[in-house]
Short mmCIF file of C-alpha atoms in Angstrom, two decimals:
data_model
loop_
_atom_site.label_atom_id
_atom_site.label_comp_id
_atom_site.label_asym_id
_atom_site.label_seq_id
_atom_site.Cartn_x
_atom_site.Cartn_y
_atom_site.Cartn_z
CA MET A 1 0.00 0.00 0.00
CA GLN A 2 2.44 2.57 1.18
CA ILE A 3 4.82 1.88 -1.63
CA ARG A 4 2.14 2.27 -4.21
CA HIS A 5 1.03 5.54 -2.74
CA SER A 6 4.46 7.02 -2.80
CA LEU A 7 4.87 5.93 -6.41
CA ILE A 8 1.78 7.83 -7.37
CA LEU A 9 2.95 10.86 -5.43
CA THR A 10 6.13 10.82 -7.40
CA GLY A 11 4.15 10.69 -10.61
CA ILE A 12 2.04 13.68 -9.73
CA ALA A 13 5.04 15.60 -8.48
CA ALA A 14 6.72 15.04 -11.82
CA VAL A 15 3.77 16.53 -13.69
CA GLY A 16 3.85 19.56 -11.41
CA ALA A 17 7.59 19.93 -11.55
CA GLY A 18 8.77 23.51 -11.57
CA ALA A 19 5.67 24.86 -9.88
CA ALA A 20 5.72 26.32 -6.39
CA PRO A 21 5.42 23.67 -3.67
CA SER A 22 1.86 24.84 -2.78
CA ALA A 23 0.68 23.94 -6.30
CA LEU A 24 1.60 20.29 -5.81
CA ALA A 25 -0.77 17.54 -4.84
CA GLU A 26 -2.47 17.50 -1.47
CA THR A 27 -2.43 14.67 1.00
CA LEU A 28 -5.51 13.51 2.78
CA ASP A 29 -4.78 12.24 6.28
CA LEU A 30 -7.66 10.09 7.39
CA THR A 31 -8.46 8.50 10.72
CA VAL A 32 -11.10 5.81 10.64
CA THR A 33 -12.37 3.73 13.50
CA LEU A 34 -13.82 0.34 12.78
CA PRO A 35 -15.83 -0.62 15.83
CA ARG A 36 -15.21 -3.84 17.71
CA MET A 37 -18.27 -6.04 17.35
CA THR A 38 -19.53 -8.49 19.89
CA VAL A 39 -20.75 -10.98 17.37
CA ALA A 40 -20.30 -14.71 16.98
CA GLU A 41 -19.00 -14.41 13.43
CA TYR A 42 -16.80 -11.47 12.57
CA HIS A 43 -15.17 -10.67 9.25
CA PRO A 44 -13.34 -7.39 8.68
CA PRO A 45 -15.55 -5.18 6.52
CA TYR A 46 -15.03 -4.28 2.91
CA VAL A 47 -14.47 -0.51 2.89
CA ALA A 48 -14.56 2.03 0.10
CA ILE A 49 -13.37 5.61 0.48
CA TRP A 50 -14.20 8.13 -2.19
CA LEU A 51 -14.34 11.83 -2.84
CA GLU A 52 -17.36 13.70 -4.17
CA LYS A 53 -17.44 17.23 -5.55
CA GLU A 54 -20.49 18.74 -7.15
CA GLY A 55 -20.22 18.58 -10.92
CA SER A 56 -17.43 15.97 -10.93
CA PRO A 57 -17.65 12.20 -11.02
CA ALA A 58 -16.97 10.42 -7.74
CA ARG A 59 -13.28 9.57 -7.31
CA THR A 60 -12.30 6.38 -5.51
CA LEU A 61 -9.36 6.82 -3.17
CA SER A 62 -9.14 3.46 -1.40
CA VAL A 63 -10.89 0.12 -1.35
CA TRP A 64 -10.16 -2.47 1.32
CA TYR A 65 -11.15 -5.99 0.38
CA ASP A 66 -9.84 -9.54 0.24
CA VAL A 67 -7.01 -8.67 -2.16
CA ASP A 68 -5.10 -11.90 -1.46
CA LYS A 69 -7.82 -14.37 -2.49
CA PRO A 70 -6.70 -16.52 -5.39
CA LYS A 71 -8.10 -15.78 -8.84
CA ASN A 72 -9.09 -12.25 -7.81
CA ALA A 73 -12.10 -13.86 -6.08
CA GLY A 74 -12.38 -11.10 -3.49
CA THR A 75 -13.76 -8.79 -6.16
CA LYS A 76 -17.02 -10.74 -6.29
CA TRP A 77 -18.31 -9.04 -3.16
CA LEU A 78 -17.21 -5.50 -4.02
CA ARG A 79 -20.71 -4.76 -5.27
CA ASP A 80 -21.93 -5.15 -1.68
CA ILE A 81 -20.36 -1.78 -0.93
CA ARG A 82 -23.50 -0.68 -2.66
CA LEU A 83 -23.39 3.11 -2.78
CA TRP A 84 -19.81 3.10 -3.89
CA TRP A 85 -20.43 0.34 -6.42
CA ARG A 86 -23.01 2.50 -8.14
CA VAL A 87 -21.14 5.81 -8.17
CA SER A 88 -17.72 4.47 -9.03
CA GLY A 89 -16.86 0.83 -8.36
CA ARG A 90 -18.65 -0.84 -11.21
CA SER A 91 -16.71 1.19 -13.76
CA MET A 92 -13.32 0.29 -12.26
CA GLN A 93 -10.96 -2.64 -12.76
CA PHE A 94 -9.64 -4.50 -9.73
CA PRO A 95 -7.03 -4.82 -8.39
CA ALA A 96 -6.42 -1.09 -8.90
CA ASP A 97 -2.98 0.34 -8.24
CA GLY A 98 -2.90 2.75 -5.35
CA VAL A 99 -6.51 1.98 -4.52
CA SER A 100 -6.72 -1.73 -3.62
CA GLY A 101 -5.72 -2.63 -0.11
CA ALA A 102 -6.20 -5.41 2.38
CA THR A 103 -9.11 -5.37 4.81
CA ARG A 104 -8.44 -4.04 8.34
CA GLY A 105 -9.76 -5.28 11.65
CA PRO A 106 -11.38 -3.37 14.52
CA GLY A 107 -9.48 -0.34 15.79
CA THR A 108 -8.44 3.11 14.74
CA HIS A 109 -6.61 3.28 11.43
CA LYS A 110 -4.59 6.20 10.13
CA VAL A 111 -4.14 6.36 6.40
CA SER A 112 -2.42 8.96 4.28
CA ILE A 113 -3.86 9.19 0.80
CA PRO A 114 -2.41 11.25 -2.04
CA ALA A 115 -5.43 13.17 -3.26
CA GLY A 116 -3.99 14.92 -6.31
CA LYS A 117 -4.45 18.67 -6.67
CA LEU A 118 -7.62 19.63 -4.83
CA GLY A 119 -8.91 23.02 -5.94
CA ASN A 120 -10.63 25.34 -3.50
CA GLY A 121 -14.21 24.38 -2.84
CA ALA A 122 -16.64 22.12 -1.04
CA TYR A 123 -16.01 18.38 -1.02
CA THR A 124 -17.51 15.32 0.63
CA LEU A 125 -15.44 12.37 1.62
CA VAL A 126 -17.59 9.25 1.82
CA ILE A 127 -16.54 6.07 3.58
CA GLU A 128 -18.75 3.03 3.31
CA ALA A 129 -18.25 -0.26 5.16
CA SER A 130 -19.98 -3.54 4.31
CA ARG A 131 -19.39 -6.53 6.50
CA GLU A 132 -19.95 -10.20 5.65
CA ALA A 133 -22.71 -11.57 7.89
CA GLY A 134 -23.14 -8.04 9.16
CA GLY A 135 -24.48 -4.63 8.16
CA ARG A 136 -23.56 -1.77 5.88
CA GLU A 137 -23.07 1.88 6.67
CA ALA A 138 -21.85 4.98 4.87
CA VAL A 139 -20.51 8.08 6.63
CA ARG A 140 -20.31 11.38 4.78
CA VAL A 141 -17.71 13.90 5.83
CA PRO A 142 -18.24 17.34 4.28
CA PHE A 143 -15.21 19.60 4.19
CA THR A 144 -13.94 22.71 2.46
CA VAL A 145 -10.54 23.04 0.86
CA SER A 146 -8.95 26.47 0.84
CA GLY A 147 -5.35 26.97 -0.18
CA GLY A 148 -4.67 23.26 -0.02
CA LYS A 149 -5.93 22.92 3.54
CA GLY A 150 -9.13 21.64 5.09
CA SER A 151 -10.56 19.33 7.66
CA GLY A 152 -13.75 17.61 8.67
CA LYS A 153 -15.17 14.92 10.87
CA ALA A 154 -18.22 12.72 11.30
CA ALA A 155 -19.12 9.46 12.93
CA GLY A 156 -21.09 6.35 12.10
CA THR A 157 -23.45 4.49 14.40
CA SER A 158 -23.14 0.83 13.48
CA GLU A 159 -20.44 -0.36 11.08
CA LEU A 160 -18.22 2.71 11.35
CA GLY A 161 -16.99 4.77 14.30
CA ALA A 162 -15.39 8.22 14.22
CA VAL A 163 -14.00 9.48 10.93
CA ALA A 164 -11.72 12.52 10.78
CA LEU A 165 -9.75 13.98 7.91
CA THR A 166 -7.18 16.66 7.37
CA VAL A 167 -6.07 17.95 4.01
CA LYS A 168 -2.56 19.30 3.84
CA PRO A 169 -0.42 20.55 0.99
CA MET B 1 -48.26 -12.55 -40.24
CA LYS B 2 -49.52 -9.05 -40.87
CA ILE B 3 -52.31 -10.06 -43.23
CA PHE B 4 -53.33 -12.87 -40.98
CA ARG B 5 -53.69 -10.57 -38.00
CA LEU B 6 -55.79 -8.13 -39.95
CA SER B 7 -58.22 -10.84 -40.90
CA LEU B 8 -58.39 -11.98 -37.27
CA MET B 9 -59.34 -8.50 -36.24
CA ALA B 10 -62.10 -8.35 -38.81
CA THR B 11 -63.67 -11.59 -37.64
CA ALA B 12 -63.34 -10.91 -33.97
CA ALA B 13 -64.04 -7.23 -33.80
CA ALA B 14 -67.78 -7.28 -33.32
CA ALA B 15 -68.04 -10.39 -31.18
CA THR B 16 -68.02 -10.88 -27.45
CA LEU B 17 -65.89 -13.89 -26.98
CA ALA B 18 -66.48 -16.69 -24.61
CA LEU B 19 -62.92 -17.11 -23.36
CA PRO B 20 -61.32 -18.15 -20.16
CA THR B 21 -60.99 -15.10 -17.94
CA ILE B 22 -57.49 -13.69 -17.63
CA ALA B 23 -56.01 -15.48 -14.65
CA SER B 24 -55.44 -13.23 -11.68
CA ALA B 25 -52.16 -15.02 -11.04
CA ARG B 26 -49.03 -13.15 -11.96
CA LEU B 27 -46.21 -14.59 -13.97
CA TRP B 28 -42.72 -13.66 -12.80
CA LEU B 29 -39.01 -14.29 -13.07
CA LEU B 30 -37.08 -13.88 -9.85
CA PRO B 31 -33.27 -13.75 -10.01
CA SER B 32 -31.26 -14.57 -6.89
CA GLU B 33 -29.59 -11.17 -7.32
CA THR B 34 -29.20 -8.59 -10.08
CA MET B 35 -25.79 -6.92 -9.61
CA PHE B 36 -22.51 -8.69 -10.25
CA ALA B 37 -18.87 -7.71 -10.10
CA GLY B 38 -18.32 -8.61 -13.77
CA ASN B 39 -15.24 -10.78 -13.34
CA GLY B 40 -16.35 -13.08 -16.16
CA ASP B 41 -17.12 -16.13 -14.06
CA GLU B 42 -20.23 -15.53 -11.99
CA TRP B 43 -23.55 -17.38 -11.67
CA VAL B 44 -27.09 -16.36 -11.01
CA THR B 45 -30.07 -18.64 -10.40
CA VAL B 46 -33.51 -17.65 -11.56
CA ASP B 47 -36.96 -18.90 -10.47
CA PHE B 48 -39.83 -18.75 -12.95
CA ALA B 49 -43.29 -19.06 -11.46
CA ASN B 50 -46.87 -17.98 -11.43
CA SER B 51 -48.62 -16.77 -8.31
CA THR B 52 -51.18 -14.38 -6.97
CA ASP B 53 -48.99 -13.07 -4.15
CA LEU B 54 -45.47 -11.92 -4.97
CA PHE B 55 -43.07 -13.67 -4.84
CA TYR B 56 -44.38 -17.00 -3.48
CA PHE B 57 -44.67 -20.33 -5.25
CA ASP B 58 -48.28 -21.41 -5.12
CA HIS B 59 -49.46 -22.16 -8.67
CA PRO B 60 -48.40 -24.84 -11.14
CA ALA B 61 -45.08 -23.97 -12.80
CA PRO B 62 -45.30 -22.24 -16.17
CA GLN B 63 -44.61 -24.36 -19.25
CA MET B 64 -42.74 -21.70 -21.24
CA GLU B 65 -38.99 -21.71 -21.78
CA PRO B 66 -37.44 -18.31 -21.06
CA VAL B 67 -34.73 -17.04 -23.35
CA ILE B 68 -31.57 -15.25 -22.23
CA PHE B 69 -29.98 -12.36 -24.11
CA ALA B 70 -26.34 -11.54 -23.31
CA PRO B 71 -24.89 -8.03 -23.32
CA ASP B 72 -23.45 -8.58 -26.81
CA GLY B 73 -26.96 -9.28 -28.13
CA THR B 74 -26.49 -13.04 -28.62
CA GLN B 75 -28.67 -15.65 -26.93
CA VAL B 76 -27.09 -17.84 -24.28
CA GLN B 77 -28.32 -21.14 -22.88
CA ALA B 78 -29.75 -21.64 -19.43
CA GLU B 79 -27.83 -24.17 -17.30
CA ASN B 80 -28.98 -26.66 -14.66
CA LYS B 81 -32.61 -26.45 -15.72
CA GLY B 82 -35.16 -28.01 -13.43
CA LYS B 83 -38.85 -27.99 -12.89
CA GLY B 84 -40.80 -28.60 -9.73
CA ARG B 85 -44.53 -28.49 -9.22
CA PHE B 86 -44.57 -24.80 -8.40
CA ARG B 87 -41.58 -23.37 -10.17
CA ALA B 88 -39.16 -23.75 -12.99
CA THR B 89 -35.59 -22.87 -12.16
CA PHE B 90 -32.36 -22.40 -14.12
CA ASP B 91 -28.92 -20.88 -13.77
CA ILE B 92 -27.06 -18.43 -16.00
CA HIS B 93 -23.29 -18.30 -16.29
CA LEU B 94 -22.42 -14.62 -16.51
CA THR B 95 -19.26 -14.52 -18.62
CA GLN B 96 -19.76 -11.12 -20.27
CA LYS B 97 -19.74 -7.62 -18.85
CA GLY B 98 -22.91 -5.59 -19.11
CA THR B 99 -26.65 -6.14 -18.91
CA TYR B 100 -28.39 -9.47 -19.54
CA LYS B 101 -32.09 -9.88 -20.27
CA VAL B 102 -34.15 -12.91 -19.35
CA ALA B 103 -37.46 -13.02 -21.17
CA ALA B 104 -40.44 -15.39 -21.26
CA ILE B 105 -42.24 -14.56 -24.46
CA SER B 106 -45.69 -15.96 -25.16
CA ASN B 107 -48.04 -15.67 -28.08
CA ALA B 108 -51.17 -17.69 -27.45
CA VAL B 109 -54.44 -17.60 -29.33
CA PHE B 110 -57.72 -18.15 -27.47
CA GLY B 111 -61.07 -18.36 -29.17
CA SER B 112 -63.89 -20.42 -30.50
CA TYR B 113 -65.59 -21.45 -33.71
CA THR B 114 -68.84 -23.11 -34.75
CA LEU B 115 -68.85 -26.43 -36.59
CA ASN B 116 -72.05 -28.32 -37.47
CA GLY B 117 -74.04 -25.98 -35.21
CA GLU B 118 -71.81 -26.66 -32.19
CA GLU B 119 -69.54 -24.03 -30.58
CA LYS B 120 -66.05 -25.32 -29.87
CA ARG B 121 -63.13 -23.76 -28.06
CA LEU B 122 -59.71 -23.55 -29.65
CA PRO B 123 -57.39 -26.08 -28.01
CA ARG B 124 -55.04 -24.85 -25.32
CA GLY B 125 -51.60 -24.03 -26.61
CA THR B 126 -52.80 -22.69 -29.94
CA THR B 127 -50.46 -20.07 -31.32
CA ALA B 128 -50.66 -17.70 -34.28
CA GLU B 129 -48.56 -20.25 -36.18
CA THR B 130 -50.81 -23.24 -35.44
CA LEU B 131 -54.15 -21.40 -35.67
CA ALA B 132 -54.81 -22.33 -39.26
CA GLN B 133 -54.50 -26.06 -38.40
CA ALA B 134 -56.62 -25.64 -35.26
CA ILE B 135 -59.65 -24.48 -37.16
CA PRO B 136 -61.25 -27.30 -39.18
CA ALA B 137 -62.59 -26.78 -42.68
CA GLY B 138 -66.17 -25.61 -42.66
CA ALA B 139 -65.91 -23.84 -39.30
CA THR B 140 -67.85 -20.63 -39.10
CA ASP B 141 -68.16 -17.78 -36.62
CA VAL B 142 -64.42 -17.90 -35.75
CA LYS B 143 -63.64 -15.60 -32.80
CA THR B 144 -60.06 -15.28 -31.61
CA THR B 145 -57.94 -13.20 -29.31
CA VAL B 146 -54.17 -13.20 -29.49
CA MET B 147 -52.63 -12.97 -26.03
CA ALA B 148 -49.09 -11.74 -26.53
CA GLY B 149 -46.96 -11.34 -23.43
CA ARG B 150 -43.44 -10.69 -22.27
CA VAL B 151 -42.15 -11.35 -18.77
CA GLU B 152 -38.63 -10.12 -18.17
CA THR B 153 -35.92 -9.46 -15.68
CA PHE B 154 -32.45 -7.92 -15.95
CA LEU B 155 -29.00 -8.69 -14.55
CA THR B 156 -25.89 -6.56 -14.78
CA ALA B 157 -22.25 -7.61 -14.48
CA GLY B 158 -20.12 -4.51 -13.97
CA GLU B 159 -21.52 -1.42 -15.63
CA PRO B 160 -25.10 -1.38 -17.02
CA THR B 161 -25.36 -1.51 -20.82
CA ASN B 162 -28.34 -1.04 -23.17
CA THR B 163 -27.92 -3.55 -26.04
CA VAL B 164 -30.66 -5.84 -24.77
CA PHE B 165 -33.24 -3.08 -24.79
CA LYS B 166 -33.28 -2.73 -28.57
CA ALA B 167 -37.00 -2.97 -29.38
CA THR B 168 -38.19 -5.60 -31.85
CA GLY B 169 -41.31 -3.63 -32.76
CA GLU B 170 -43.58 -6.58 -31.82
CA GLY B 171 -46.02 -6.27 -28.95
CA LEU B 172 -45.44 -4.43 -25.70
CA GLU B 173 -41.82 -3.68 -24.86
CA MET B 174 -40.00 -1.65 -22.25
CA VAL B 175 -37.23 0.80 -23.08
CA PRO B 176 -35.55 2.20 -19.98
CA VAL B 177 -34.99 5.87 -19.36
CA THR B 178 -33.67 4.78 -15.96
CA HIS B 179 -31.75 1.51 -16.24
CA PRO B 180 -33.58 -1.29 -14.39
CA ASN B 181 -30.36 -2.32 -12.67
CA ASP B 182 -29.82 1.21 -11.38
CA LEU B 183 -32.84 1.60 -9.10
CA ILE B 184 -32.50 3.07 -5.62
CA ALA B 185 -35.19 3.48 -2.93
CA GLY B 186 -36.37 7.07 -2.71
CA GLU B 187 -35.23 7.92 -6.25
CA LYS B 188 -37.37 8.39 -9.33
CA ALA B 189 -37.18 5.91 -12.19
CA THR B 190 -38.71 6.38 -15.65
CA PHE B 191 -39.53 3.68 -18.21
CA GLN B 192 -40.95 3.96 -21.68
CA PHE B 193 -43.36 1.38 -23.07
CA LEU B 194 -43.71 0.73 -26.77
CA LEU B 195 -46.59 -1.07 -28.48
CA ASN B 196 -45.47 -2.49 -31.83
CA GLY B 197 -42.57 -0.03 -31.78
CA LYS B 198 -44.63 3.10 -31.08
CA PRO B 199 -45.19 4.84 -27.74
CA ALA B 200 -47.84 2.97 -25.74
CA ALA B 201 -49.80 5.95 -24.46
CA ASN B 202 -52.37 5.95 -21.68
CA LEU B 203 -51.93 2.38 -20.50
CA PRO B 204 -52.31 1.37 -16.86
CA VAL B 205 -49.05 0.35 -15.15
CA VAL B 206 -48.85 -1.25 -11.73
CA ALA B 207 -45.84 -1.72 -9.47
CA ILE B 208 -46.05 -4.10 -6.55
CA PRO B 209 -43.25 -4.81 -4.06
CA GLY B 210 -42.69 -8.43 -3.10
CA GLY B 211 -43.23 -9.80 0.35
CA VAL B 212 -46.97 -9.13 0.68
CA ARG B 213 -47.46 -12.14 2.95
CA TYR B 214 -45.77 -10.33 5.82
CA ARG B 215 -47.52 -6.98 5.56
CA GLY B 216 -51.16 -5.92 5.57
CA ASP B 217 -50.97 -3.48 2.68
CA LEU B 218 -50.40 -4.68 -0.89
CA LYS B 219 -48.56 -1.37 -1.53
CA GLN B 220 -49.56 -1.46 -5.19
CA VAL B 221 -48.74 1.75 -7.03
CA ASP B 222 -50.98 2.55 -10.00
CA ALA B 223 -49.77 4.78 -12.74
CA ARG B 224 -50.57 5.48 -16.39
CA THR B 225 -48.25 5.97 -19.34
CA ASP B 226 -48.17 9.48 -20.81
CA ALA B 227 -48.35 10.42 -24.50
CA GLU B 228 -44.78 9.22 -24.99
CA GLY B 229 -45.56 5.90 -23.31
CA LYS B 230 -43.50 6.92 -20.29
CA VAL B 231 -44.21 6.30 -16.65
CA THR B 232 -42.26 7.39 -13.57
CA PHE B 233 -42.14 5.60 -10.20
CA THR B 234 -40.54 6.63 -6.94
CA TRP B 235 -39.67 3.50 -5.00
CA SER B 236 -40.77 3.70 -1.39
CA ASP B 237 -38.57 0.83 -0.21
CA ALA B 238 -35.75 -1.41 -1.33
CA GLY B 239 -36.70 -4.86 -2.56
CA MET B 240 -37.91 -6.82 -5.57
CA TYR B 241 -40.77 -5.17 -7.48
CA TRP B 242 -43.12 -6.59 -10.08
CA ILE B 243 -44.16 -4.13 -12.80
CA SER B 244 -46.96 -4.86 -15.20
CA VAL B 245 -48.63 -3.17 -18.17
CA THR B 246 -51.48 -4.43 -20.32
CA THR B 247 -53.69 -3.36 -23.17
CA ALA B 248 -56.53 -5.52 -21.83
CA PRO B 249 -59.74 -3.53 -21.27
CA PRO B 250 -60.38 -2.88 -17.59
CA ARG B 251 -62.78 -5.26 -15.86
CA PRO B 252 -66.24 -3.78 -15.39
CA ALA B 253 -66.97 -2.40 -11.93
CA PRO B 254 -68.99 -4.81 -9.78
CA ALA B 255 -72.74 -4.38 -10.02
CA ALA B 256 -74.62 -2.63 -7.23
CA GLU B 257 -76.64 -4.81 -4.87
CA GLY B 258 -79.65 -6.19 -6.73
CA ALA B 259 -78.61 -4.76 -10.10
CA PRO B 260 -78.02 -7.11 -13.03
CA ARG B 261 -74.42 -8.16 -13.59
CA PRO B 262 -72.70 -5.87 -16.07
CA GLU B 263 -71.96 -7.27 -19.51
CA PRO B 264 -68.25 -8.09 -19.85
CA ALA B 265 -66.45 -5.82 -22.29
CA PRO B 266 -65.99 -7.39 -25.71
CA ARG B 267 -62.67 -9.20 -25.92
CA PRO B 268 -60.38 -7.34 -28.29
CA PRO B 269 -58.69 -9.29 -31.12
CA ARG B 270 -55.34 -8.88 -29.44
CA ILE B 271 -54.16 -8.27 -25.88
CA ASP B 272 -50.57 -7.34 -25.23
CA SER B 273 -49.02 -7.47 -21.82
CA TYR B 274 -45.61 -6.86 -20.29
CA ALA B 275 -44.33 -7.63 -16.84
CA ALA B 276 -40.86 -7.38 -15.28
CA THR B 277 -39.12 -7.92 -11.98
CA PHE B 278 -36.83 -5.09 -10.85
CA GLU B 279 -34.52 -5.02 -7.88
CA VAL B 280 -34.53 -1.73 -6.00
CA LEU B 281 -31.56 -1.30 -3.68
CA GLY B 282 -31.38 0.64 -0.45
CA SER B 283 -29.46 3.88 -0.22
#
């Protein structure tokens, strides 16, 4: 994961070479809590994280699923991340470089996602979790980017806990 | 075909036909799911049955063989076919990306004729193709109604596509404005109906969510196609829905207490109907 991200960063930086540092891509630091469930059968959820901006197509940032299953079999259940599947997933190919990642268990996860150049304006980060033999929940985090900076937070009630994000140049 | 139909209309137009009443049971196809990842090796199983309440198996299984159209427009074979008392079932191997259509297409002729002073019914299973053989020489007073129907459902692997919606120009057909594998509770969805390739205006359309056994309210939504043959629904809940359109004349209202029973409307020479099962997903 981390290696792939840094590769992409390099790529974007190359495109923006020569510009002032503030014109380079932003990074989205995200903290996501996956709640610990007291259930007999627990499987880490499939999670999709994407960015919405009015007038632009949804942009998938990360998808956590069973990437290690043989024959790409983990992709079969991606459509159960239903909102994401409709706005973005069904038009993508998996595995997707810089996007595919392994599932994560309960706890608080910090991820740093290269977000490309985010212009000023209102955005919504959406995170949707869908758990085998469990439920599904999407949390929307509205935030505003101004001069390459922004932040927002929200929280889920069932499949997702607190979600916080910071955008930094 | 064309000429034949015209002559049927002429003979049947004036007559009130003694035909079996249109069964109140509903014919439906029910896929195990409708959205697939599109990895080229997925399976769906489909039930095909006839029932009054949706979607329960309580009538004898239909005899028709549904056909399956793949996203590239070709027909593919059903696999693992089986038939029980109350349902037919089959699987489809989804190897292509895009939208598949499953369709049960019927074209039956009901009617009667008079031979040697005796009125006889056309045998069950008569079709437009076999009608000429079904009517013996010397028969008079031939009255027929063609009952043409389509029952469909749709499956999408990956992104929805539109190849399978190309209208044939025969009977009642549905052309989506909103793709039937892109339906979400609380959102509007619009469909256009065509009758012989032209907008089917002012026809009654019903939408009924499945699961009626466990609720008191049928939750039937009644709508009517506009001049362009279009109708718009807003889905109240997620679930499987059965949608139906027909050109059949409405049944007469029940008679008031003590009044004579109303005369049934004359049976038209042709009745077209269309029904489909749509999956509406939650937001």
